[in-house]
Structure formats: C-alpha cells, structure tokens
Coordinates of C-alpha atoms in Angstrom, one line a residue:
X1 CA 16.2 -4.6 8.0
X2 CA 17.4 -1.1 7.3
X3 CA 18.1 1.2 10.3
X4 CA 18.0 4.8 8.9
X5 CA 19.1 8.1 10.4
X6 CA 18.8 11.4 8.5
X7 CA 21.0 14.4 9.1
X8 CA 21.7 17.8 7.5
X9 CA 18.5 19.6 8.1
X10 CA 18.4 23.2 9.3
X11 CA 17.4 26.8 8.5
X12 CA 18.2 28.2 5.1
X13 CA 17.1 31.3 3.2
X14 CA 15.0 31.1 0.1
X15 CA 17.2 30.5 -2.9
X16 CA 19.8 28.7 -0.9
X17 CA 21.0 25.1 -0.9
X18 CA 21.1 22.3 1.6
X19 CA 22.4 18.7 1.5
X20 CA 20.6 16.0 3.5
X21 CA 22.2 12.6 4.3
X22 CA 20.8 9.3 5.4
X23 CA 22.9 6.6 6.9
X24 CA 21.9 2.9 7.2
X25 CA 23.5 1.0 10.1
X26 CA 22.1 -2.3 8.7
X27 CA 24.0 -4.9 6.7
X28 CA 22.1 -4.9 3.4
X29 CA 22.0 -1.3 2.2
X30 CA 22.7 -2.2 -1.4
X31 CA 19.7 -4.5 -1.5
X32 CA 17.3 -1.5 -1.1
X33 CA 15.7 1.0 -3.3
X34 CA 16.0 4.3 -1.5
X35 CA 13.7 7.2 -1.5
X36 CA 13.2 10.7 0.0
X37 CA 9.9 12.0 1.2
X38 CA 8.8 15.1 3.1
X39 CA 5.8 16.0 5.2
X40 CA 4.6 19.5 6.1
X41 CA 2.3 20.1 9.1
X42 CA -1.3 19.1 8.2
X43 CA -0.3 17.6 4.8
X44 CA 0.3 14.1 3.5
X45 CA 3.7 12.6 3.1
X46 CA 5.0 13.6 -0.3
X47 CA 7.3 11.7 -2.5
X48 CA 10.4 13.5 -3.7
X49 CA 13.0 11.2 -5.2
X50 CA 14.0 7.6 -5.6
X51 CA 17.2 5.8 -6.6
X52 CA 17.7 2.2 -7.6
X53 CA 19.8 -0.3 -5.7
X54 CA 22.9 0.3 -7.9
X55 CA 22.3 4.0 -8.1
X56 CA 22.1 4.0 -11.9
X57 CA 18.4 5.0 -12.1
X58 CA 16.7 7.9 -10.4
X59 CA 13.2 9.4 -10.4
X60 CA 11.9 12.7 -9.2
X61 CA 8.6 14.3 -8.4
X62 CA 7.6 17.2 -10.7
X63 CA 7.7 19.6 -7.8
X64 CA 11.5 19.1 -7.3
X65 CA 12.6 18.1 -10.7
X66 CA 15.7 20.2 -11.7
X67 CA 16.2 21.4 -8.2
X68 CA 16.9 18.3 -6.1
X69 CA 19.3 15.5 -6.8
X70 CA 19.4 12.1 -5.1
X71 CA 22.6 10.0 -4.9
X72 CA 23.9 7.0 -3.0
X73 CA 27.2 5.6 -1.8
X74 CA 26.8 1.9 -1.2
X75 CA 30.3 1.7 0.2
X76 CA 29.3 4.1 2.9
X77 CA 25.7 2.9 3.3
X78 CA 24.4 6.4 2.6
X79 CA 21.9 8.2 0.4
X80 CA 21.9 11.9 0.0
X81 CA 19.5 14.6 -1.3
X82 CA 21.0 17.8 -2.7
X83 CA 18.5 20.6 -2.6
X84 CA 19.0 23.8 -4.5
X85 CA 16.9 26.9 -5.2
X86 CA 15.0 26.3 -2.0
X87 CA 11.6 27.9 -1.5
X88 CA 9.5 28.5 1.6
X89 CA 7.1 25.8 0.5
X90 CA 9.9 23.3 0.8
X91 CA 9.7 23.7 4.5
X92 CA 8.9 20.2 6.0
X93 CA 10.3 17.2 7.8
X94 CA 12.3 15.2 5.4
X95 CA 12.5 11.4 5.6
X96 CA 14.6 8.8 3.9
X97 CA 13.1 5.3 3.3
X98 CA 14.2 1.9 2.1
X99 CA 12.2 -0.4 -0.1
X100 CA 12.5 -3.8 -1.7
X101 CA 12.3 -2.8 -5.3
X102 CA 12.6 0.0 -7.8
X103 CA 9.4 -0.1 -9.9
X104 CA 7.3 2.4 -11.7
X105 CA 4.3 1.6 -9.5
X106 CA 6.0 1.5 -6.0
X107 CA 8.9 3.9 -6.1
X108 CA 6.8 7.0 -5.7
X109 CA 4.5 5.6 -3.0
X110 CA 5.1 5.6 0.7
X111 CA 3.5 2.1 0.7
X112 CA 6.4 0.9 -1.4
X113 CA 8.9 1.4 1.4
X114 CA 9.4 -0.8 4.4
X115 CA 11.9 1.2 6.6
X116 CA 11.9 4.9 7.5
X117 CA 14.2 7.3 9.3
X118 CA 13.0 9.6 12.0
X119 CA 13.2 12.7 9.8
X120 CA 15.1 15.9 9.8
X121 CA 13.6 19.4 9.8
X122 CA 14.2 21.7 6.9
X123 CA 13.0 25.3 7.2
X124 CA 13.3 27.8 4.4
X125 CA 12.8 31.4 5.3
X126 CA 11.5 34.1 3.0

C-alpha cells in the first residue's frame, strides 16, 4: 500500500508559481497510477491531473490544462505538480493519490484511487 505525504504548499501571489511534491514511503510506487486532486472549503474534491505508472502518459482537467504539469520520478518514489499562472480560485488543499490503473474511466475520479496523502494547503492571494 502506498504511504503518501505531500509537501510544497504555501502562500503565493496571483500569477505566481508553486511546485508540490508527494513522496511514497511504500515499496511499490512504480505499480501505481498517480493523481493530484484539490478540495476547497464547501466544495467537492476536484480532479487535476493523472500520470501513468511509467510516466509516459498524462491527463489534465480542463481547469488546469496548460497551467499545471504533473511528473514523476520512480527512482525517488515521488510525483510532482508544477503550478503556474496561479489564480485565487486555485486556493485549496491539494492531495496526491495512488491508484491501481490508468484508464479513461477511473483516472479522473476519486473513486479510482486507493491511497491518499493528508494534503497540503495552497493559498493564492489577489
């Protein structure tokens, strides 16, 4: 089972950039599809990006397409989310997640992931 810990959150001005990281202390990181989600107060958890086990395929939500970039380093058991051109509406708790497969149906759904980190707060000021 994946044991995930996010880091890199903080306060940034609108238009700025931030890089989030997620580390897995388990032993099978390369067996997992990895995803990033976020959740703002009073809102549902929102899919942001997914990356396949080998890192060769990625998928993004329309809301972040062209601004966010997901990557992974299987040698370091990490997945990252590079966020650019940040907006106040990007303010949320950001979560990484691990799932069993990369598929069109499951990669964008929280139900498609089995393990979750505790989240890291991202606040974008106007």
